[in-house]
Amino acid sequence: MPPNWLELMPSAVRAILASLPESVAGTLEEIRIRENRPLEIGYGGRYGFVGPGGEVTGDHRSAYKPDREQCRALLERVTNHSLYAVEEELRRGYVTVAGGHRIGLAGRTAVEAGAVRHIRDVAGFNIRIARARVGCAAAVLPRLLDPAARTIKHTLIVSPPQHGKTTLLRDMARAISSGEWQHPQAAGWGGRKVGIVDERSEIAACERGVPTFDLGPRTDVLDACPKAEGIMMLIRSMSPEVVVVDEIGRSEDAYALREALHAGVRVLATAHASDLRDVFMRPVLSELAREGVFGAYVLLARSGDKVAHRVYSGREAEEELRRSGSRSGASPRDAPPEAERADAGHAGASGGWIRAAGPARPRPSIRSPAGAEAAGREGGYA
Amino acid sequence: MLKLVGAALVLFAGTMLGFLQAARFAERPRQIRHLLHALQRMETEIGYGQTPLPDALERISALMPPPLAGLFAGTAARLRSGSGLTVRECWESSLQEGWPATAMRAGEKDALMRLGASLGGSGREDQLKHMRLAALQLQAEEAAAREDQERYEKLCRNLGVLGAALVVILMV
């Protein structure tokens, strides 16, 4: 079956992409279409240009160049022939299409009163292909458990773009919701009620409100809703036990997260940052991090087709921060890993993992149907 | 006897021809009116509902009488087919295909073609403007069509009968 994103393509580009070698097509991550410029793809952590016959080359001069007509047709297809219905998305610079693929747009912006109103001449597209990797959370989830509360700690997943944050988040939501904790101690916990605020429609890829990805049996999705407002709405209306949000970073997000923390809800969030130092540098994130809001941090590092995780507890994160002095700035993702470049003798990091050392600070437990004995142990409330 | 049957046939055919032509004159303003309703409906779907174009067209086609419904349903089906055609191409080809079945003339077609070229391709405000412009053009056509109807509907009917009678007289 051809992948559904292929249908978006104008016919000439579609024919080229359909004839890509199997090994490339299977690991395709990005398709970059720029008007009158070479057709580029990102696959398996690498990039390449695509020739008129579907062959992948490193030479951009021999690559196929999509023309203006094709870009227009593509824009029409990604907006479902209805530019008027995606005005808000155009203002933000991306649209999400059926299947959860995010399409970033570049071109000339139309500005009104100092704010971007929409993108006028769209001449660059970045099609990011969404894939569900069922089971990729299995390695991470056991380290994020909070045995006392029988749920997960407040967790922040951190990585630069394109390292699989959303993919991991999606599978974590599925695992938490279906109770696949992958930990002997958590065998009888059962699933948790998960609420997802899916501002960009990427996590769930909802079609008419129904998720197209498997997110587990106990998951509610608020599709295309601003995060800050969505978190509050979910808490009020759907009584989630774990709230999942993508890409926090604005001050109103922080406000809503704090609100959620004190409403007895666990938060699972992602943020763009290359490492922990970045987290403590970004204005809003650092505020949250310094308050000790997050009980665990998951760092994703990627080389080629493999994604490695590192889990820090909140306390370890702060220690780690104090230890590392100068920062080197962000590096492209095909650069050698930080650990190899700078300090090879990183305590504990050489094995690829740092063990999470218990909860960062005591938190209220969450009531659950299967948790009667746990409630009893903690003083008993019903 | 045979002559009599022939004359009757000619008379019948001529009368029907006249009536058909008259019916077209009567039908044209009615169809333009329906189109105006369709445009109004589309304004709501686009302006307030922000319904994606294929859905909006399909909903409108469900409300229209047969020859017009085909125009909208055809465009929606082409957009959905995943062929990679643009709105303009889909709209034009379904107009070309369905137009002969309607009673409408070139003026209305022009207005619709112009609308098709901009449909879905801009922001909400702009879409509404285009639709209002098309509606204005259609209203002008409607007025002309009504005038034509008053002037020619009866004429056509009479002309059919009388023309047939003339042929019969000449034959005899």
XYZ file of C-alpha atoms in Angstrom:
554
model
C 0.000 0.000 0.000
C 1.505 3.384 -0.907
C 1.906 5.690 2.094
C -0.808 8.333 2.393
C 1.597 11.258 2.172
C 2.439 10.211 -1.360
C -1.072 11.192 -2.425
C -0.325 14.793 -1.501
C 2.413 15.087 -4.059
C 1.902 16.602 -7.486
C 1.994 13.867 -10.115
C 5.580 14.365 -11.359
C 7.089 14.381 -7.859
C 4.873 11.486 -6.896
C 6.259 9.333 -9.707
C 9.822 10.154 -8.659
C 9.276 9.447 -4.979
C 7.410 6.236 -5.770
C 10.490 4.930 -7.562
C 12.879 5.548 -4.666
C 14.868 2.461 -3.671
C 13.153 0.346 -1.019
C 15.902 0.925 1.566
C 15.505 4.703 1.278
C 11.715 4.746 1.148
C 11.522 2.680 4.329
C 13.556 5.127 6.388
C 12.269 8.348 4.824
C 11.929 11.151 7.373
C 11.677 14.367 5.428
C 10.922 15.495 1.924
C 11.992 19.006 1.102
C 10.430 20.595 -1.912
C 11.638 24.026 -2.922
C 10.429 25.839 -5.987
C 12.953 25.620 -8.852
C 15.516 24.113 -6.515
C 16.686 20.532 -6.083
C 14.370 17.987 -4.520
C 15.893 16.874 -1.236
C 15.057 14.026 1.102
C 16.164 13.112 4.589
C 16.310 9.410 5.352
C 17.897 7.278 8.050
C 19.647 10.298 9.556
C 21.215 11.320 6.256
C 20.170 13.575 3.425
C 20.336 13.302 -0.326
C 19.004 14.799 -3.526
C 16.680 12.923 -5.807
C 17.224 12.689 -9.544
C 14.458 12.540 -12.156
C 14.512 8.736 -12.135
C 14.181 8.390 -8.369
C 17.898 7.802 -7.770
C 19.453 9.350 -4.665
C 22.602 11.379 -5.259
C 24.813 13.675 -3.283
C 25.091 16.030 -6.227
C 22.451 18.708 -6.211
C 23.100 19.688 -9.824
C 21.725 16.449 -11.213
C 18.647 16.529 -8.982
C 15.097 17.041 -10.078
C 13.722 20.577 -9.646
C 9.999 20.973 -8.969
C 8.488 23.962 -10.778
C 6.039 26.643 -9.730
C 2.947 24.822 -10.957
C 3.819 21.771 -8.890
C 4.390 23.833 -5.784
C 0.984 25.434 -6.253
C -0.644 22.046 -6.670
C 1.159 20.764 -3.561
C 0.018 23.732 -1.499
C -3.526 23.084 -2.628
C -3.321 19.440 -1.684
C -1.782 19.986 1.745
C -4.444 22.555 2.601
C -7.151 20.240 1.252
C -7.933 22.842 -1.424
C -9.048 25.201 1.312
C -6.514 27.848 2.171
C -9.223 29.719 4.038
C -9.574 26.873 6.526
C -5.897 26.876 7.549
C -5.297 30.597 8.015
C -4.355 30.111 11.646
C -1.857 27.390 10.708
C -0.366 29.519 7.949
C 0.273 32.204 10.496
C 2.316 29.710 12.487
C 4.084 28.355 9.440
C 2.982 24.754 9.219
C -0.014 22.594 8.514
C -0.633 19.057 9.639
C -2.266 16.692 7.182
C -4.102 13.404 7.556
C -1.756 10.844 9.035
C -0.086 13.341 11.381
C 2.560 14.439 8.900
C 3.608 17.979 9.587
C 4.331 20.200 6.643
C 6.462 23.226 7.322
C 6.068 26.130 4.933
C 8.410 28.890 3.902
C 7.913 31.772 1.557
C 7.091 35.425 1.675
C 5.144 36.464 4.721
C 2.384 39.032 4.738
C 2.713 41.235 7.777
C -0.013 43.308 9.302
C 0.552 45.646 12.240
C 3.896 44.042 12.966
C 2.552 40.499 13.215
C 2.758 37.778 10.584
C -0.679 37.421 9.077
C 0.014 34.536 6.736
C 2.573 33.186 4.290
C 1.838 34.526 0.862
C 4.059 32.994 -1.781
C 4.772 29.567 -0.415
C 7.888 28.309 -2.163
C 9.371 25.853 0.306
C 7.837 22.758 1.854
C 9.236 20.405 4.422
C 7.153 17.277 4.698
C 7.965 15.515 7.942
C 6.739 11.986 7.876
C 5.101 10.759 11.052
C 5.627 7.150 12.003
C 4.218 5.237 14.885
C 6.907 3.074 16.430
C 4.903 0.895 18.732
C 7.103 -0.299 21.566
C 9.755 2.413 21.469
C 8.682 3.631 24.897
C 9.402 0.249 26.462
C 13.043 1.090 27.171
C 12.318 4.453 28.743
C 9.093 4.043 30.641
C 10.363 1.776 33.484
C 12.784 4.511 34.517
C 10.107 7.132 34.814
C 7.868 5.292 37.245
C 6.862 6.738 40.557
C 6.107 3.592 42.572
C 4.585 5.456 45.508
C 1.955 7.102 43.368
C 1.677 4.167 40.942
C 2.104 6.401 37.953
C 4.879 8.275 36.186
C 6.905 11.226 37.386
C 6.508 14.593 35.792
C 8.688 14.108 32.756
C 10.260 16.350 30.166
C 11.540 14.795 26.953
C 14.324 16.899 25.510
C 16.076 16.799 22.164
C 16.829 18.893 19.106
C 14.276 18.714 16.291
C 13.922 15.455 14.384
C 15.197 13.126 17.043
C 11.896 11.373 17.583
C 10.405 13.284 20.506
C 6.892 13.113 19.216
C 7.258 9.472 18.225
C 8.415 8.609 21.729
C 5.706 10.732 23.307
C 3.058 9.004 21.224
C 4.185 5.567 22.277
C 4.527 6.591 25.921
C 0.938 7.797 25.869
C -0.105 4.470 24.388
C 1.884 2.460 26.920
C 0.661 4.460 29.921
C -2.914 4.322 28.753
C -2.835 0.576 28.179
C -0.779 -0.166 31.304
C 2.310 -1.569 29.574
C 4.713 -0.367 32.244
C 7.415 -2.943 31.409
C 8.400 -3.174 35.053
C 7.841 -6.156 37.395
C 6.806 -3.878 40.250
C 4.171 -2.235 38.105
C 2.579 -5.460 36.914
C -0.785 -4.842 38.544
C -1.088 -1.125 38.049
C -3.327 -1.139 35.019
C -3.602 1.726 32.583
C -3.965 5.383 33.482
C -6.359 7.919 32.070
C -4.329 9.915 29.598
C -5.308 13.300 28.230
C -3.454 14.610 25.202
C -3.477 18.242 24.142
C -2.532 17.903 20.513
C -2.019 21.477 19.393
C -0.403 20.541 16.087
C -2.443 17.385 15.472
C 0.833 15.508 15.316
C 0.623 13.164 18.272
C -2.742 11.645 17.505
C -3.264 12.752 13.890
C -6.978 13.061 14.496
C -9.428 12.885 11.658
C -12.721 14.429 12.646
C -11.707 14.133 16.271
C -10.803 10.429 16.144
C -7.098 9.558 16.544
C -5.601 7.611 13.661
C -2.629 6.437 15.726
C -3.025 3.843 18.439
C -2.900 5.797 21.683
C -4.219 3.151 24.024
C -7.700 2.479 25.350
C -7.851 5.177 28.033
C -6.761 8.203 26.067
C -8.678 11.388 25.325
C -7.407 13.803 22.734
C -8.099 17.504 22.477
C -7.227 18.120 18.872
C -5.807 21.385 17.485
C -6.237 23.100 20.831
C -3.783 25.681 22.203
C -1.738 23.937 24.894
C -2.285 26.273 27.809
C -6.023 26.409 27.349
C -6.218 22.721 26.453
C -4.504 21.570 29.641
C -7.007 23.470 31.739
C -9.926 22.230 29.665
C -8.809 18.615 29.992
C -8.375 18.877 33.740
C -11.802 20.404 34.137
C -13.639 18.137 31.770
C -11.910 14.771 31.323
C -10.231 14.148 34.717
C -6.978 12.815 33.261
C -4.312 11.232 35.449
C -1.534 11.968 33.001
C -1.541 14.980 30.682
C 0.567 14.743 27.539
C 1.647 17.879 25.672
C 4.086 18.524 22.874
C 6.689 21.264 22.671
C 6.204 23.535 25.609
C 8.099 26.795 25.729
C 5.798 29.748 26.071
C 5.055 31.428 29.348
C 1.371 30.581 29.277
C 2.331 26.914 28.871
C 4.335 27.133 32.076
C 1.396 28.656 33.891
C -0.901 25.864 32.732
C 1.680 23.212 33.642
C 1.982 24.571 37.175
C -1.769 24.568 37.383
C -1.795 20.910 36.301
C 0.909 19.944 38.804
C -1.138 21.228 41.648
C -4.259 19.574 40.352
C -2.778 16.159 41.063
C -2.112 15.395 37.434
C 1.145 14.008 36.069
C 2.613 15.818 33.107
C 4.498 14.328 30.202
C 5.897 17.039 27.947
C 8.505 17.568 25.268
C 10.697 20.559 24.516
C 13.254 21.543 21.932
C 16.716 21.711 23.479
C 19.969 20.048 22.615
C 20.850 19.103 26.188
C 20.095 19.812 29.820
C 22.084 23.027 29.772
C 19.757 24.280 27.072
C 16.793 23.443 29.223
C 18.214 25.621 31.960
C 18.917 28.387 29.463
C 15.518 28.645 27.841
C 13.586 31.277 29.763
C 10.366 29.438 30.480
C 11.818 25.958 30.766
C 14.542 27.066 33.140
C 11.961 28.605 35.436
C 10.081 25.315 35.564
C 13.261 23.289 35.894
C 14.651 25.388 38.723
C 11.420 25.058 40.596
C 12.050 21.317 40.488
C 8.844 20.729 38.633
C 10.102 17.826 36.561
C 10.902 14.578 38.313
C 12.698 13.168 35.308
C 14.286 14.286 32.074
C 14.673 12.087 29.016
C 17.386 13.130 26.603
C 17.274 11.757 23.096
C 20.483 11.478 21.152
C 20.496 10.093 17.724
C 23.118 8.678 15.439
C 22.041 7.436 12.053
C 18.938 5.335 12.411
C 19.312 4.673 16.136
C 17.899 6.795 18.904
C 19.512 6.497 22.317
C 17.793 7.675 25.478
C 19.284 8.975 28.659
C 17.147 9.454 31.698
C 18.033 11.951 34.414
C 16.090 12.432 37.592
C 15.363 15.996 38.586
C 18.178 16.050 41.147
C 20.674 14.509 38.779
C 19.766 17.092 36.208
C 20.666 19.895 38.546
C 23.947 18.235 39.532
C 24.749 17.622 35.892
C 24.163 21.267 35.213
C 26.473 22.418 37.975
C 29.204 20.068 36.787
C 29.205 21.193 33.171
C 30.549 24.690 32.873
C 30.946 26.216 29.461
C 28.443 25.414 26.770
C 29.358 24.664 23.220
C 26.160 25.675 21.468
C 23.939 23.503 19.363
C 25.546 21.294 16.761
C 24.020 19.640 13.694
C 22.732 16.203 14.323
C 25.252 14.425 12.130
C 28.104 15.871 14.178
C 29.825 13.399 16.518
C 28.056 13.054 19.868
C 28.909 15.560 22.582
C 30.310 12.856 24.851
C 32.884 11.750 22.270
C 33.969 15.288 21.490
C 34.427 16.797 24.895
C 34.492 14.772 28.059
C 34.814 11.089 27.299
C 35.040 10.228 31.006
C 31.570 11.394 31.903
C 30.657 9.698 35.142
C 27.944 7.175 34.490
C 27.253 8.410 31.004
C 29.743 6.087 29.335
C 27.316 3.191 29.510
C 24.708 5.302 27.809
C 22.454 5.394 30.845
C 22.272 7.154 34.129
C 20.045 5.434 36.595
C 17.166 7.465 37.806
C 17.548 7.755 41.536
C 14.108 7.745 43.006
C 11.540 10.491 42.904
C 12.835 14.038 43.056
C 10.437 15.057 45.739
C 7.380 13.525 47.314
C 4.200 14.028 45.369
C 0.584 13.249 46.112
C -0.515 9.858 44.953
C -3.180 9.439 42.349
C -6.203 7.385 43.087
C -6.751 4.415 40.830
C -9.281 1.597 40.768
C -6.570 -1.057 41.084
C -4.751 0.852 43.771
C -6.894 0.162 46.829
C -4.002 -1.274 48.827
C -1.771 1.626 47.851
C -4.332 4.083 49.085
C -4.583 2.114 52.316
C -0.851 2.268 52.778
C -0.797 6.011 52.453
C -3.341 6.746 55.069
C -6.434 5.664 53.192
C -8.843 7.871 51.407
C -11.774 6.679 49.397
C -54.404 8.673 -44.945
C -50.617 8.430 -44.898
C -50.385 12.157 -45.579
C -52.654 12.844 -42.643
C -50.479 10.818 -40.283
C -47.360 12.580 -41.588
C -48.912 15.984 -41.109
C -49.934 15.076 -37.566
C -46.396 13.923 -36.808
C -44.854 17.125 -38.173
C -47.325 19.218 -36.236
C -46.577 17.284 -33.052
C -42.820 17.512 -33.500
C -42.899 21.247 -34.199
C -45.096 21.880 -31.181
C -42.816 19.876 -28.907
C -39.771 21.682 -30.260
C -41.369 25.014 -29.450
C -42.382 23.862 -25.981
C -38.910 22.526 -25.237
C -37.324 25.786 -26.265
C -39.828 27.698 -24.154
C -39.072 25.435 -21.208
C -35.400 26.288 -21.504
C -36.256 29.966 -21.339
C -38.353 29.340 -18.245
C -35.734 27.096 -16.690
C -32.776 29.454 -17.015
C -33.739 32.074 -14.404
C -34.760 29.287 -12.042
C -31.380 27.601 -12.313
C -29.563 30.883 -11.838
C -31.588 31.402 -8.694
C -30.484 27.982 -7.456
C -26.884 28.874 -8.199
C -27.268 32.054 -6.165
C -28.570 29.982 -3.275
C -25.621 27.652 -3.682
C -23.220 30.592 -3.509
C -24.890 31.838 -0.372
C -24.577 28.425 1.161
C -20.932 28.301 0.156
C -20.356 31.665 1.829
C -21.612 30.203 5.080
C -19.582 27.031 4.747
C -16.388 28.915 3.996
C -16.885 32.053 6.047
C -18.197 30.574 9.256
C -17.835 26.805 9.117
C -14.377 26.837 7.526
C -15.430 23.562 5.950
C -12.806 22.104 3.619
C -13.770 22.713 0.008
C -14.547 19.111 -1.026
C -16.896 18.702 1.951
C -18.521 22.077 1.324
C -19.137 21.275 -2.344
C -20.607 17.916 -1.504
C -22.985 19.389 1.051
C -24.139 21.969 -1.447
C -24.669 19.357 -4.121
C -26.999 17.486 -1.770
C -29.275 20.535 -1.641
C -29.397 21.240 -5.381
C -31.796 19.876 -8.013
C -30.295 17.378 -10.515
C -28.490 19.154 -13.330
C -26.832 21.616 -10.942
C -26.027 19.069 -8.245
C -23.806 17.312 -10.757
C -21.589 20.369 -11.157
C -20.764 20.486 -7.459
C -20.671 16.767 -6.839
C -18.424 16.295 -9.874
C -15.916 18.828 -8.601
C -15.938 17.316 -5.123
C -15.394 13.830 -6.522
C -12.510 14.996 -8.698
C -10.860 16.781 -5.754
C -11.176 13.652 -3.653
C -9.896 11.306 -6.322
C -6.308 12.039 -5.339
C -5.358 12.731 -8.934
C -3.350 15.819 -7.982
C -5.483 18.179 -10.090
C -5.996 21.737 -8.879
C -9.366 23.135 -7.876
C -9.472 25.180 -11.034
C -8.946 22.165 -13.274
C -11.514 20.080 -11.425
C -14.067 22.876 -11.466
C -13.561 23.605 -15.155
C -13.779 20.030 -16.294
C -16.956 19.350 -14.347
C -18.502 22.567 -15.685
C -17.592 21.559 -19.251
C -19.091 18.156 -18.677
C -22.310 19.183 -16.953
C -23.067 22.460 -18.690
C -24.946 21.122 -21.760
C -27.502 19.519 -19.430
C -28.406 22.884 -17.914
C -30.467 25.659 -19.461
C -27.866 28.299 -18.744
C -25.834 30.401 -21.159
C -22.302 31.679 -21.546
C -22.680 34.634 -19.138
C -23.325 32.413 -16.148
C -20.582 30.039 -17.201
C -18.088 32.890 -17.348
C -18.975 34.013 -13.853
C -18.620 30.477 -12.502
C -15.333 29.883 -14.318
C -13.915 33.040 -12.813
C -15.044 31.940 -9.378
C -13.458 28.519 -9.897
C -10.090 30.093 -10.612
C -9.937 31.586 -7.125
C -11.915 29.033 -5.134
C -10.023 27.732 -2.127
C -6.875 29.592 -3.081
C -6.948 32.450 -0.616
C -7.962 33.565 2.853
C -11.505 33.711 4.123
C -12.180 37.391 3.478
C -10.888 37.122 -0.045
C -13.000 34.053 -0.747
C -16.105 35.838 0.432
C -15.325 38.755 -1.837
C -14.928 36.489 -4.837
C -18.197 34.787 -4.057
C -20.046 38.072 -3.708
C -18.628 39.209 -7.019
C -19.817 36.017 -8.699
C -23.230 36.476 -7.067
C -23.485 40.007 -8.457
C -22.705 38.772 -11.928
C -25.247 36.001 -11.616
C -27.873 38.456 -10.423
C -27.327 40.570 -13.525
C -27.641 37.450 -15.652
C -30.774 36.482 -13.800
C -32.427 39.802 -14.586
C -31.548 39.396 -18.243
C -32.805 35.818 -18.196
C -36.147 36.905 -16.766
C -36.520 39.504 -19.460
C -35.752 36.902 -22.103
C -38.236 34.569 -20.525
C -41.036 37.134 -20.694
C -40.213 38.013 -24.238
C -39.474 34.657 -25.793
C -41.223 31.954 -23.811
C -44.651 32.450 -25.365
C -43.086 33.319 -28.695
C -41.239 30.029 -28.860
C -44.334 28.054 -28.049
C -46.355 29.801 -30.738
C -43.520 29.664 -33.219
C -43.265 25.900 -32.799
C -46.928 25.307 -33.559
C -47.114 27.845 -36.339
C -43.857 26.731 -37.951
C -45.077 23.142 -37.979
C -48.376 24.290 -39.472
C -46.478 26.142 -42.196
C -44.501 23.027 -43.068
C -47.726 20.999 -43.210
C -49.358 23.541 -45.504
C -46.343 23.594 -47.787
C -46.322 19.785 -47.905
C -49.945 19.482 -48.829
